[in-house]
Coordinates of C-alpha atoms in Angstrom, one line a residue:
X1 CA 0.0 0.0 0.0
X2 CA 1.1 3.6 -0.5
X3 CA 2.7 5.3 2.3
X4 CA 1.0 8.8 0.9
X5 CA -1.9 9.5 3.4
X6 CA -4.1 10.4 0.5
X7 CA -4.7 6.2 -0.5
X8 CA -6.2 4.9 2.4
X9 CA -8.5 1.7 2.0
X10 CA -8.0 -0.8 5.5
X11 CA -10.2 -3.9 4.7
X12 CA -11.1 -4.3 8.2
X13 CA -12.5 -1.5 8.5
X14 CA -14.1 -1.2 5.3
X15 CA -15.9 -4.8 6.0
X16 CA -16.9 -3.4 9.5
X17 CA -18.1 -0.2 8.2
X18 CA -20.3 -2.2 5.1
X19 CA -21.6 -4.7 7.7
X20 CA -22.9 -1.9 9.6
X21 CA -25.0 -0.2 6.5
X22 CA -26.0 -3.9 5.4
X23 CA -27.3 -4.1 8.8
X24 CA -28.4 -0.4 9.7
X25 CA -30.4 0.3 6.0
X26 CA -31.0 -3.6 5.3
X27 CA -29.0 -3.6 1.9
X28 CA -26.9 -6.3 0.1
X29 CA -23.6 -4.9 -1.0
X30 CA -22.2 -6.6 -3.7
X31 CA -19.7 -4.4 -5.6
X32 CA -17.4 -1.4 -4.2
X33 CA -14.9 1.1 -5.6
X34 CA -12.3 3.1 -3.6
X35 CA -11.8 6.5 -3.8
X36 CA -8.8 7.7 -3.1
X37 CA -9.6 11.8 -3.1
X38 CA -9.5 13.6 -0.3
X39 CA -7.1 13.5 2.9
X40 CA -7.0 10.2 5.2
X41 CA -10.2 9.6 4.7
X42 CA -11.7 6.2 3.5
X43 CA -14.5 6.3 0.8
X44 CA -16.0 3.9 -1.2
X45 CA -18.8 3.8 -4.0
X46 CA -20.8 1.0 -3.5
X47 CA -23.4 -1.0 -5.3
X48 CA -26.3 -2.3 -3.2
X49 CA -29.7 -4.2 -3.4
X50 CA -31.0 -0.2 -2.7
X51 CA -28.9 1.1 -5.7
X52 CA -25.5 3.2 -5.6
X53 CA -24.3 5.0 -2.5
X54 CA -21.0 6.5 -1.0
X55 CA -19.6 6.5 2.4
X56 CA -17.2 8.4 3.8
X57 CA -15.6 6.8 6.9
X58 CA -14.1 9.3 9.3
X59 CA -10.4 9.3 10.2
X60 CA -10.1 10.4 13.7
X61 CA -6.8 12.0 12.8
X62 CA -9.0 14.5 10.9
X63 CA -12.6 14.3 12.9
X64 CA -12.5 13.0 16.1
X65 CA -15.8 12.5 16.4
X66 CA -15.3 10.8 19.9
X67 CA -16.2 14.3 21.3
X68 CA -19.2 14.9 21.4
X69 CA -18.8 19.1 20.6
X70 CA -17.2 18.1 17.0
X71 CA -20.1 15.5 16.2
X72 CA -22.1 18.0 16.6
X73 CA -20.3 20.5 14.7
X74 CA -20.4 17.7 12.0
X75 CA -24.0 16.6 12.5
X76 CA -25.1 20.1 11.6
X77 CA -22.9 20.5 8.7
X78 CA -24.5 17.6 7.1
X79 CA -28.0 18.8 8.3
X80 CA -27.1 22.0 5.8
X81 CA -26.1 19.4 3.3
X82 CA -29.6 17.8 3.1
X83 CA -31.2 21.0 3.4
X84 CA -30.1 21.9 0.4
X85 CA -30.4 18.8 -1.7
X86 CA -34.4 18.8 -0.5
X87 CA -34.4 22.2 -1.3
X88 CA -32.0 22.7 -4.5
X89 CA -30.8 19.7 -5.5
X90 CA -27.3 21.3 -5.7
X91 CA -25.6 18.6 -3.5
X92 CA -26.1 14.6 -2.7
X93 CA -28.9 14.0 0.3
X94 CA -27.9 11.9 3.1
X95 CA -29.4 8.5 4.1
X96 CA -30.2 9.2 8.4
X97 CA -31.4 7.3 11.0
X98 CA -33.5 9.3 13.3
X99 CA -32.9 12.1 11.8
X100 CA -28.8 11.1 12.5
X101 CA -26.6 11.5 9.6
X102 CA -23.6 10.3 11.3
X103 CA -23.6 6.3 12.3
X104 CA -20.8 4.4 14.7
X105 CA -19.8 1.0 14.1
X106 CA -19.5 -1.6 17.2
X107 CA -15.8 -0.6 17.4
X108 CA -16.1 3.0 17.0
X109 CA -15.6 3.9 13.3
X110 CA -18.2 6.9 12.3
X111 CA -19.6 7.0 8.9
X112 CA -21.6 8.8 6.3
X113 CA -23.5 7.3 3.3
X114 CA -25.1 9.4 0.8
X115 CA -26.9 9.2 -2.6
X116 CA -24.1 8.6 -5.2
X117 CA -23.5 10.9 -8.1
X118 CA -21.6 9.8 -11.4
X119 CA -19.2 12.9 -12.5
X120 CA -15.6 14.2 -12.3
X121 CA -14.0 16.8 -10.7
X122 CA -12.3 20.0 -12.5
X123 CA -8.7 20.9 -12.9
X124 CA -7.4 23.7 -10.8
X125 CA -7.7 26.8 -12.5
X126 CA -9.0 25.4 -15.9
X127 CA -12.7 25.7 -15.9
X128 CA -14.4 26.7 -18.8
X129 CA -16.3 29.8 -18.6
X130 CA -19.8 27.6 -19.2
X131 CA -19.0 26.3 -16.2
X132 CA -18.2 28.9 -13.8
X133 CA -21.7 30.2 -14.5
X134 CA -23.1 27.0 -13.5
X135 CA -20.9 27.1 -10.5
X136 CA -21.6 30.6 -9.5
X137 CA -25.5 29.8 -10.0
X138 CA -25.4 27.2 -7.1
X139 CA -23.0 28.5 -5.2
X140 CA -25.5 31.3 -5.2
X141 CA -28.4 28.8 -4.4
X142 CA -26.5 27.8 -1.6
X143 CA -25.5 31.0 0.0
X144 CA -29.6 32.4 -0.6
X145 CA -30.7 29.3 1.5
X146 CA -28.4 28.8 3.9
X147 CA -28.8 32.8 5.0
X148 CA -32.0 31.5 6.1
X149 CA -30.1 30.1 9.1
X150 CA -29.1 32.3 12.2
X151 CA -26.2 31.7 14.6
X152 CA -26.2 31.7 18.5
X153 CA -22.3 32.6 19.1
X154 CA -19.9 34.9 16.6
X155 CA -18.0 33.4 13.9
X156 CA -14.4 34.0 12.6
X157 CA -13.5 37.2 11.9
X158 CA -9.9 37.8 10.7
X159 CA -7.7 39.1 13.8
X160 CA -4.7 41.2 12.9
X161 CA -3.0 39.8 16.1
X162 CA -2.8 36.3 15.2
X163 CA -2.0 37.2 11.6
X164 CA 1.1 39.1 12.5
X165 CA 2.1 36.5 15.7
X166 CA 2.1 33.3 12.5
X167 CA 3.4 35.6 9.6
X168 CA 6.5 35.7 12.3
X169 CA 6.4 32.0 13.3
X170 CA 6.6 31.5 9.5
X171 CA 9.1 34.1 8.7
X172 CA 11.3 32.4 11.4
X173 CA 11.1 28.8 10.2
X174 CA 11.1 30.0 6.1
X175 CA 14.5 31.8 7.4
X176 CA 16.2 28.8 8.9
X177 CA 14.8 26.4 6.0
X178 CA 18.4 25.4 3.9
X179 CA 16.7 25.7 0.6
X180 CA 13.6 27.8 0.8
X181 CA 11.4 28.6 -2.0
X182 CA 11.9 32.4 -3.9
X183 CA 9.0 33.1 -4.8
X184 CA 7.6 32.3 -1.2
X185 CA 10.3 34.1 0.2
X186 CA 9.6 37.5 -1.8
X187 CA 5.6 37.0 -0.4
X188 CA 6.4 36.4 3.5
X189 CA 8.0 39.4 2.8
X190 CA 5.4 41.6 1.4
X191 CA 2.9 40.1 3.7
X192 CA 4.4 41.4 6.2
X193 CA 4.1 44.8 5.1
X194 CA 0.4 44.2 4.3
X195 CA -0.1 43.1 8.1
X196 CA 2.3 46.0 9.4
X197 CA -0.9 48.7 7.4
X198 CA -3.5 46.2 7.8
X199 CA -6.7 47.5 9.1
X200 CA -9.2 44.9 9.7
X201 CA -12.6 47.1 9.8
X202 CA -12.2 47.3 6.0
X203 CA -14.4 44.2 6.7
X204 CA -17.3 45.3 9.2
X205 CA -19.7 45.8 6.2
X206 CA -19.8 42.4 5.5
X207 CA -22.6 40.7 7.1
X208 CA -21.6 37.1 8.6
X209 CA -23.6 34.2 7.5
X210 CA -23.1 30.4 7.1
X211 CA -20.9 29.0 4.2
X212 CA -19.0 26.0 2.8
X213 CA -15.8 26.9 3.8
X214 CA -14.1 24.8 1.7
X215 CA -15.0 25.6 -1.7
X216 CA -12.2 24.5 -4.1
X217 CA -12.6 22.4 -7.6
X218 CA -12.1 19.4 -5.4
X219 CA -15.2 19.9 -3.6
X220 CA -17.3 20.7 -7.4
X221 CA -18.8 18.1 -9.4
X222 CA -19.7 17.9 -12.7
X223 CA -22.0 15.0 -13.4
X224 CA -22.5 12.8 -16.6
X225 CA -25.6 14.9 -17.1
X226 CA -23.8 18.5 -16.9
X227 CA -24.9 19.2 -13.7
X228 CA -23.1 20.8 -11.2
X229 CA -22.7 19.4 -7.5
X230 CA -21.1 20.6 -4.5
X231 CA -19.9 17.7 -2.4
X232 CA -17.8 17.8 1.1
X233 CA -20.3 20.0 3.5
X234 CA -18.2 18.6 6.6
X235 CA -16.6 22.1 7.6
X236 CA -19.1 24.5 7.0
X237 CA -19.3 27.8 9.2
X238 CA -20.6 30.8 10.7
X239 CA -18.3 33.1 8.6
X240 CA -18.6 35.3 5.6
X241 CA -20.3 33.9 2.2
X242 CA -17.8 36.0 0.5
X243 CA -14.5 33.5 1.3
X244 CA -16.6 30.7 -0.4
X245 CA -16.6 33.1 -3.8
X246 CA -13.1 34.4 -4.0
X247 CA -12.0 30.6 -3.0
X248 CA -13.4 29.2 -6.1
X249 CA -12.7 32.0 -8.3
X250 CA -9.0 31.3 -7.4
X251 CA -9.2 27.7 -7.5
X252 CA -11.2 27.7 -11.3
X253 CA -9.8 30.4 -12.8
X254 CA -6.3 31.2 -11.6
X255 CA -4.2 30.0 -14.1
X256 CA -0.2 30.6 -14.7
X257 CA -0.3 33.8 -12.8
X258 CA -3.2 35.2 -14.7
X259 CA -6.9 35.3 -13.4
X260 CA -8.9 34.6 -15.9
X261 CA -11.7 37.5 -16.9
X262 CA -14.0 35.8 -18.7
X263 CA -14.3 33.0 -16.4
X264 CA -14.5 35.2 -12.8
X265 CA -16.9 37.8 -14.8
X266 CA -19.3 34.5 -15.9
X267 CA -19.3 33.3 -12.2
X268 CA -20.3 36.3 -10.5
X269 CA -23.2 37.0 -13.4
X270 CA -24.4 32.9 -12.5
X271 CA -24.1 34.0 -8.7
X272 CA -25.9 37.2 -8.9
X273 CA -28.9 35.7 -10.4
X274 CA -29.5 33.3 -7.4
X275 CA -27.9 35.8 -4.1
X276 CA -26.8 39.3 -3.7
X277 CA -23.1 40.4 -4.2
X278 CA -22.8 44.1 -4.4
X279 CA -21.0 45.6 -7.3
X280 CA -16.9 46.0 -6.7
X281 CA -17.0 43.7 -3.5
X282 CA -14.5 41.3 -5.2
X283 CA -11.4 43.1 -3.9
X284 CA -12.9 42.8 -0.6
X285 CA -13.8 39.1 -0.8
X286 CA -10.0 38.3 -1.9
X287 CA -8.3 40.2 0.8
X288 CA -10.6 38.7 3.5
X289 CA -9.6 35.3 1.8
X290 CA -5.8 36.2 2.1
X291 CA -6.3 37.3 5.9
X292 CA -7.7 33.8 5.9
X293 CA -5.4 31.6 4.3
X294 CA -2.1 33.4 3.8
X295 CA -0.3 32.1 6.8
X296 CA -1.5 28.8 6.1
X297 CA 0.3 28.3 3.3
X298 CA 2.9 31.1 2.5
X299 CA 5.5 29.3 3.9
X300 CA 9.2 28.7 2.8
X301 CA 8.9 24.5 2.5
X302 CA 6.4 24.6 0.0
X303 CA 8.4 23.0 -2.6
X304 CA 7.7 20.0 -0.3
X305 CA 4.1 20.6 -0.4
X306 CA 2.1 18.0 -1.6
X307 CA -0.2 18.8 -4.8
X308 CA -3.4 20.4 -3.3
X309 CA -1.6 22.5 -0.7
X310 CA 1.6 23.7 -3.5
X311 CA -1.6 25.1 -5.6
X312 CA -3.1 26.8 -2.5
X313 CA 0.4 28.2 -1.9
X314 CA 0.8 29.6 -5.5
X315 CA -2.8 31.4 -5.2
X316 CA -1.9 33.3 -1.9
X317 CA 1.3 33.9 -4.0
X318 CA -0.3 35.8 -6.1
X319 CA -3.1 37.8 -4.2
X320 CA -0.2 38.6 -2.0
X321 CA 1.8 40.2 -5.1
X322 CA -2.0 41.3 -6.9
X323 CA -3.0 43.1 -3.8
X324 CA -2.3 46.7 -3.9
X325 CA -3.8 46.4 -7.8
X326 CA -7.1 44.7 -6.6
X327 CA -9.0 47.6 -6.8
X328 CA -7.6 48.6 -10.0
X329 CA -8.3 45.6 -11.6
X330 CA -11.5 44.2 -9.9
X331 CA -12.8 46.8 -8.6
X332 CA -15.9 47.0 -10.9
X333 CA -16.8 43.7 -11.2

């Protein structure tokens, strides 16, 4: 077996798991197929007597769903999930138990199983302009239903604080790395200026509301019929709507250093048809992404980075060296 974390299919688990579900939803299953996307993980399609399905079995490495606090977390995420495949059909619906999405084998491995979709995912920063329509029109579905939801606490909100206490942490460790990336280097500097004139209340107009929160091509499906699904619901938060659209505009259109108009314009028009986004809030919605993710992954071993996290790093690459022009150039879209 691979040693890469991202191929992960244990057979003792997977029969425990699919003796549960034959169990739990009284279905045969008679065929599977791994899938090997996605971080730790295990996932399989399966056939069944009840048709195709997928699960998901949680690694606790990732989701440990022992406590109780981050079942619930997850439990609600997946609540949104079916919400909006009853209510939009933008997503797979969950199979529950009691209204339960998430299920525990005898020996303590927690599972989802979902409708199955036939469909591919897109490559990073190549998605044809026909497409990011489609994908702005659901993520705009999405963000119009799930605003019907209010939240008891406060959610994240960027704190210059713990920007500037990481952007240091980084600079420190990118400074004693023997063979640190350039390009990496030359950003972990300029972010560094940004944080040192960084004024946060830029942001107070935005109003906080629930969203994926992890909304890259990864987590966008295209199915054998054209349509679009969003899959992965697992970490969605109180937050702003507006890091789910500069996420995906990155991750679809950014391509060799050059955003791509067409494509971000044909997004925001698909968007705007479903949910609100006022004109020349883009710059916005990429700077709160960068105070976001920039410390995540501007860091000086990227060239060790495996694939997903070396394309995040070259995107906060290049809002960090786009970000005095924002304005300039997106500023009336």
């Amino acid at each position: 077996m691979s040693t890469d974390a991202r191929v992960v299919d244990d057979p003792v688990i997977r029969e425990e798991v699919f003796a549960h579900i034959a169990d739990t939803f009284g279905v045969k299953i008679y065929g599977y197929v791994p899938n090997f996307l996605g971080l730790r993980n295990m996932k399989w399609s399966i056939e069944t007597t009840g048709g195709p399905l997928f699960v998901k079995c949680y690694h606790p490495q990732r989701y440990p769903l022992n406590e109780e606090g981050r079942r619930l977390d997850l439990e609600r995420s997946l609540s949104f999930q079916n919400y909006l495949y009853e209510n939009a059909q933008i997503c797979p619906g969950i199979l529950d138990l009691n209204h339960r999405y998430i299920h525990r084998t005898e020996s303590g491995h927690y599972y989802v199983i979902m409708h199955h979709m036939d469909g591919r995912t897109f490559k990073a920063g190549q998605v044809e302009t026909a497409h990011m329509h489609q994908i702005g029109k659901s993520t705009g579905k999405m963000h119009n239903l799930l605003s019907r939801f209010t939240n008891n606490g406060s959610g994240w909100k960027p704190s210059i604080t713990a920007m500037r206490e990481k952007w240091k942490i980084n600079l420190e460790a990118a400074l004693e790395h023997p063979n640190p990336n350039d390009l990496v280097m030359k950003a972990i500097e300029k972010q560094g200026n940004i944080l040192s004139a960084l004024d946060v209340t830029m942001f107070d107009s935005l109003e906080q509301r629930w969203a994926h929160w992890d909304y890259w091509v990864d987590n966008i499906m295209i199915g054998n019929n054209d349509k679009i699904m969003v899959v992965d619901f697992d970490n969605v938060k109180f937050g702003y709507p507006e890091i789910d659209v500069s996420r995906i505009l990155l991750s679809g259109a950014l391509c060799e250093g050059d955003l791509r108009l067409k494509a971000v314009e044909a997004f925001l028009a698909g968007y705007r048809e479903e949910h609100k986004l006022p004109l020349g809030g883009l710059p916005l919605a990429f700077k709160l992404l960068w105070c976001r993710e920039a410390h995540w992954w501007l860091k000086g071993d990227m060239d060790d980075f495996s694939v997903p996290p070396k394309r995040f790093a070259e995107e906060m690459i290049w809002l960090t060296g786009m970000w005095d022009e924002l304005d300039n150039h997106y500023g009336g879209l």
